[in-house]
CSV table of C-alpha atoms in Angstrom, one decimal:
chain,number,residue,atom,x,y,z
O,289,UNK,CA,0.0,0.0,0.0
O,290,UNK,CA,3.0,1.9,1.1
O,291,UNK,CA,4.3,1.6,-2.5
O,292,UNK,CA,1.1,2.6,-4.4
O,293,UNK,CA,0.7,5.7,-2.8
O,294,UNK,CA,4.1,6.5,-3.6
O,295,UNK,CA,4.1,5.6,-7.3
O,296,UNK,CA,0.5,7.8,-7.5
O,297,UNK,CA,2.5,10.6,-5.8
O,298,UNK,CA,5.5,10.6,-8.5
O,299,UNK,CA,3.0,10.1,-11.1
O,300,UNK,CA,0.8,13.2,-9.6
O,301,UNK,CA,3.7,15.2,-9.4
O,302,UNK,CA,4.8,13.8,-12.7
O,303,UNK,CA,1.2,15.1,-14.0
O,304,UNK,CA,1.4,18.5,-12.7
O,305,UNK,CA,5.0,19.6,-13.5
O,306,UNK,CA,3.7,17.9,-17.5
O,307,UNK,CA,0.7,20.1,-18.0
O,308,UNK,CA,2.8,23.3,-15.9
O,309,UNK,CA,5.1,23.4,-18.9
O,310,UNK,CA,2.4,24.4,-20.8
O,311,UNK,CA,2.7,27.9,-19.1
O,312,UNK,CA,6.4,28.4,-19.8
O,313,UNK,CA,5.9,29.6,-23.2
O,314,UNK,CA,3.1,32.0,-22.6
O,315,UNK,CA,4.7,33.4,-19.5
O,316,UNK,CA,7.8,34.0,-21.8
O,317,UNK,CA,5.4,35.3,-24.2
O,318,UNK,CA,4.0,37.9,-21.4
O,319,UNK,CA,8.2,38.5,-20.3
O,320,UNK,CA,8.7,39.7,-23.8
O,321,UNK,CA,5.5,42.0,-24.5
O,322,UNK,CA,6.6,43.7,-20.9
O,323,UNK,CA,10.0,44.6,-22.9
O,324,UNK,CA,7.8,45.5,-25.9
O,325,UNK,CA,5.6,47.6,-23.5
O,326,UNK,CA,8.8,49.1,-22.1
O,327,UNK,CA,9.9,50.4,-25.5
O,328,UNK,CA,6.7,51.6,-26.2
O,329,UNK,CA,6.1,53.8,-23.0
O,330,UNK,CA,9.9,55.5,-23.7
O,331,UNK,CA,8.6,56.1,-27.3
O,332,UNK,CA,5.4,57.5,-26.0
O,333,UNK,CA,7.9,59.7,-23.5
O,334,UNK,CA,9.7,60.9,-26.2
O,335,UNK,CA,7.1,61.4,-28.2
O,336,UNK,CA,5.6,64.0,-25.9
O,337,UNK,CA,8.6,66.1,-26.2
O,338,UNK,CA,8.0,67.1,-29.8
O,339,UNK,CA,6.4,70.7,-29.7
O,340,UNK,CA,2.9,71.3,-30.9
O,341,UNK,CA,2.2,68.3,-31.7
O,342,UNK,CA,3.9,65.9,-29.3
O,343,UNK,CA,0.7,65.1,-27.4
O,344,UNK,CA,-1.2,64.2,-30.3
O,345,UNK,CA,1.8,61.9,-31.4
O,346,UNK,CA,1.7,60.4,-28.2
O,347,UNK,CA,-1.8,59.0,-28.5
O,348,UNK,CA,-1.3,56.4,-30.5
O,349,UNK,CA,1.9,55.2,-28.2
O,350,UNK,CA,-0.4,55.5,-25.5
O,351,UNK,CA,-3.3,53.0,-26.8
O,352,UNK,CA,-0.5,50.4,-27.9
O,353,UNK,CA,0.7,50.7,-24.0
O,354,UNK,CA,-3.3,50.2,-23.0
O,355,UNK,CA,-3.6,47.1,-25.5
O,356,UNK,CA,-0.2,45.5,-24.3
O,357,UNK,CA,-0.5,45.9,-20.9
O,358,UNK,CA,-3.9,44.2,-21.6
O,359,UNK,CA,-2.7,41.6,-23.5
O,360,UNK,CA,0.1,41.0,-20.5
O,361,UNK,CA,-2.3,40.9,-17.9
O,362,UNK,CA,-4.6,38.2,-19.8
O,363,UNK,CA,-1.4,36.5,-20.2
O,364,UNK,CA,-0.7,36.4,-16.7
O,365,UNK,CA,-4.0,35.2,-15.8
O,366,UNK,CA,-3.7,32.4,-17.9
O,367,UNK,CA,-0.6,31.2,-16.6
O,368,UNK,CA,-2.0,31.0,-13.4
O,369,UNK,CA,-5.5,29.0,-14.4
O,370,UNK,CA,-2.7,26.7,-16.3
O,371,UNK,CA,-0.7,26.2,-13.0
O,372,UNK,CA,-3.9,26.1,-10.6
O,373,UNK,CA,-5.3,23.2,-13.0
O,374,UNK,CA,-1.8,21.1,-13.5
O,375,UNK,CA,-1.9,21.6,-9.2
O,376,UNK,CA,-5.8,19.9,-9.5
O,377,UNK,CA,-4.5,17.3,-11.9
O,378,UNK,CA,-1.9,16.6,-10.0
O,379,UNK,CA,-3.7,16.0,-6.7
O,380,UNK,CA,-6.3,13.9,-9.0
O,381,UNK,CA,-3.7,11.8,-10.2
O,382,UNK,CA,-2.2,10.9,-6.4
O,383,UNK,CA,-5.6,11.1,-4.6
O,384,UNK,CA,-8.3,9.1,-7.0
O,385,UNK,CA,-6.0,5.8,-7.5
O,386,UNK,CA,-5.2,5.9,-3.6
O,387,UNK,CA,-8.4,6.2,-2.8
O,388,UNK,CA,-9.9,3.5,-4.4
O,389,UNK,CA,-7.3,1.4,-3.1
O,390,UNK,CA,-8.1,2.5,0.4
O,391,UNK,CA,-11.4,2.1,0.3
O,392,UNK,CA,-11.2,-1.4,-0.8
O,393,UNK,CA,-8.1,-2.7,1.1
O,394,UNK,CA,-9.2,-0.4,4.4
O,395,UNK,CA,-12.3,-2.8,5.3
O,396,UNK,CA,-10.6,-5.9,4.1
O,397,UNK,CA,-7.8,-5.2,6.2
O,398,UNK,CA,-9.7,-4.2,9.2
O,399,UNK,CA,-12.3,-7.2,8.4
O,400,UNK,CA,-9.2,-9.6,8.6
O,401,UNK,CA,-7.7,-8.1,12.2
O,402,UNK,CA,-11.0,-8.0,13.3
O,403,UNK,CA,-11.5,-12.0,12.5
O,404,UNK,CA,-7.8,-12.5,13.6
O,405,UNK,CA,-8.2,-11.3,17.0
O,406,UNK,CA,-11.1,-13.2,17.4
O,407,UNK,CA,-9.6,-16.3,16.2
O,408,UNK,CA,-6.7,-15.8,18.2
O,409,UNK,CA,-8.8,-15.0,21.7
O,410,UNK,CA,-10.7,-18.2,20.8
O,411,UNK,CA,-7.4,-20.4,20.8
O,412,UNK,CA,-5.8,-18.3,23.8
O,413,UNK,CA,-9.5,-19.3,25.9
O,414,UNK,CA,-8.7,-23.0,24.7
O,415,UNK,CA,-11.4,-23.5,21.8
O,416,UNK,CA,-11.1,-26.7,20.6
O,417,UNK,CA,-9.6,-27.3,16.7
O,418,UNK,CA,-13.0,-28.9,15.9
O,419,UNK,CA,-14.5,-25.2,15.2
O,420,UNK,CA,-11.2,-24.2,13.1
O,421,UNK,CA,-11.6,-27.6,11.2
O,422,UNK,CA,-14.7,-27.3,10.3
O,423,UNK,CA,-14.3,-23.8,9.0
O,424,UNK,CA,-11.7,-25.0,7.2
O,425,UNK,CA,-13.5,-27.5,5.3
O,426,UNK,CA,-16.0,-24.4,4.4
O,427,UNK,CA,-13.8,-22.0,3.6
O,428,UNK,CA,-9.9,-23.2,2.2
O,429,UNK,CA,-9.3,-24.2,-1.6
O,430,UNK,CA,-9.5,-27.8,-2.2
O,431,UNK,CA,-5.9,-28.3,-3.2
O,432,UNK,CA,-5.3,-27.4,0.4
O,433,UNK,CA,-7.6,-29.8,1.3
O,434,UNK,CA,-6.7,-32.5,-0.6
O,435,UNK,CA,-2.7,-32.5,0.5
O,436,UNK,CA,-3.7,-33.1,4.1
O,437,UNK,CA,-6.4,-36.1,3.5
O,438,UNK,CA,-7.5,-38.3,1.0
O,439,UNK,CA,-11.4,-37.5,2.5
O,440,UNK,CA,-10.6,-34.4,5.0
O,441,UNK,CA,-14.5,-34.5,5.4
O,442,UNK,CA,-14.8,-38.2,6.2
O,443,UNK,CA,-11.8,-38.0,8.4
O,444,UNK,CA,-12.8,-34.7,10.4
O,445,UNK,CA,-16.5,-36.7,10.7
O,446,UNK,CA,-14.9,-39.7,12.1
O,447,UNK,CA,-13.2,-37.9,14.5
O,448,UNK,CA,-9.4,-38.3,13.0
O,449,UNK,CA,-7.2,-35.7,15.3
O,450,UNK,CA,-4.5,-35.5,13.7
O,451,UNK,CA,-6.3,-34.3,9.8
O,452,UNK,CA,-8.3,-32.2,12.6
O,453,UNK,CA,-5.3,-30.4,13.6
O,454,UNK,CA,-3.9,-30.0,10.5
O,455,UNK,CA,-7.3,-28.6,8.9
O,456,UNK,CA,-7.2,-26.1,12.1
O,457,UNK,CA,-4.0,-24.7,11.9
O,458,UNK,CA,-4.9,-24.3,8.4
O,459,UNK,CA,-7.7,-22.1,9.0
O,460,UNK,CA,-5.6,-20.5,11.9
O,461,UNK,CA,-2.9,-19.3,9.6
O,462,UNK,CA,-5.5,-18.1,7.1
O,463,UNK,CA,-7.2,-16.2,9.9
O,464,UNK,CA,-3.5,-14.4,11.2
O,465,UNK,CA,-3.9,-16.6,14.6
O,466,UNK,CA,-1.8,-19.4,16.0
O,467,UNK,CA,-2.6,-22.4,18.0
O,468,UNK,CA,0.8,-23.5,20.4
O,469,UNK,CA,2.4,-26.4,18.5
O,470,UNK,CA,0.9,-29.6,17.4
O,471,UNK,CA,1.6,-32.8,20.1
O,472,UNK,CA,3.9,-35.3,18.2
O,473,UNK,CA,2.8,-37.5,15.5
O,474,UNK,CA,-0.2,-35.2,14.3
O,475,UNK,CA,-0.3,-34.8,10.6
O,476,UNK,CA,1.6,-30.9,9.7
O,477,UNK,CA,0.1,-29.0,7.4
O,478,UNK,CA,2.5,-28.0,4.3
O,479,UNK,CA,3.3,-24.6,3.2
């Protein structure tokens, strides 16, 4: 789980630093109108200094400034939706994957301590295997079955305790619990 959430995070971050370089060229586009808008405003400046008619000159200078410094300001705007939305993807990309994963391992996980500390305050209060063998029989895969009997289901009926043993510590190391060692001569289960 550890590792998921870690591989979503460098993928987020991988997300968001992908769709921020979209806002490199248009805030070097914005960088260069502000040099444009520079040259403009000393030309408007100088402009001005022409006599009669420096003012009137000056008014077109003027409503190129207006335009640019516009144009600069709609730039800058849109480099910041473009970094506020590669931030969103970003946190998308880490939070959706992780939390689907949480909330279907969470419950699991907590359904499976839950059962183990039951399992294991059952054995601990001296619970015989019978309940753990029979559980077994419900619940493990049949190739598990099969390795410790030839008929598990005959033997647990008639009462065999040595398959009975082996079918509960089955089910105990299914369940996370663990019954003290079998007495000598009972059948073992194999991993």
């Amino acid at each position: 789980m550890v590792v998921w959430c870690v591989a979503c995070g460098l993928l987020g971050g991988f997300v968001q630093s992908v769709v921020a370089a979209a806002a490199v060229p248009v805030r070097q586009t914005a960088d260069g109108l502000q040099t444009v808008l520079g040259d403009f405003r000393t030309a408007a400046d100088e402009v001005a200094g022409v006599p009669v008619i420096g003012l009137q000159l000056r008014r077109p200078f003027d409503g190129a400034v207006h335009r640019l410094d516009a144009v600069i300001v709609s730039a800058h705007n849109q480099v910041d939706t473009i970094e506020r939305v590669a931030l969103l993807l970003g946190w998308l990309t880490f939070v959706i994957p992780v939390a689907v994963v949480l909330l279907a391992w969470v419950p699991r996980r907590v359904r499976f301590a839950r059962e183990a500390r039951i399992a294991q305050r059952l054995v601990d209060l001296g619970s015989e295997p019978d309940l753990f063998a029979l559980r077994a029989l419900a619940t493990q895969p049949l190739r598990r079955l099969a390795v410790l009997s030839d008929d598990p289901a005959s033997a647990w009926r008639s009462g065999d305790r040595a398959v009975i043993h082996a079918l509960a510590e089955l089910e105990l190391r299914g369940c996370g619990a663990r019954r003290s060692p079998p007495a000598k001569g009972l059948l073992s289960v194999r991993p």
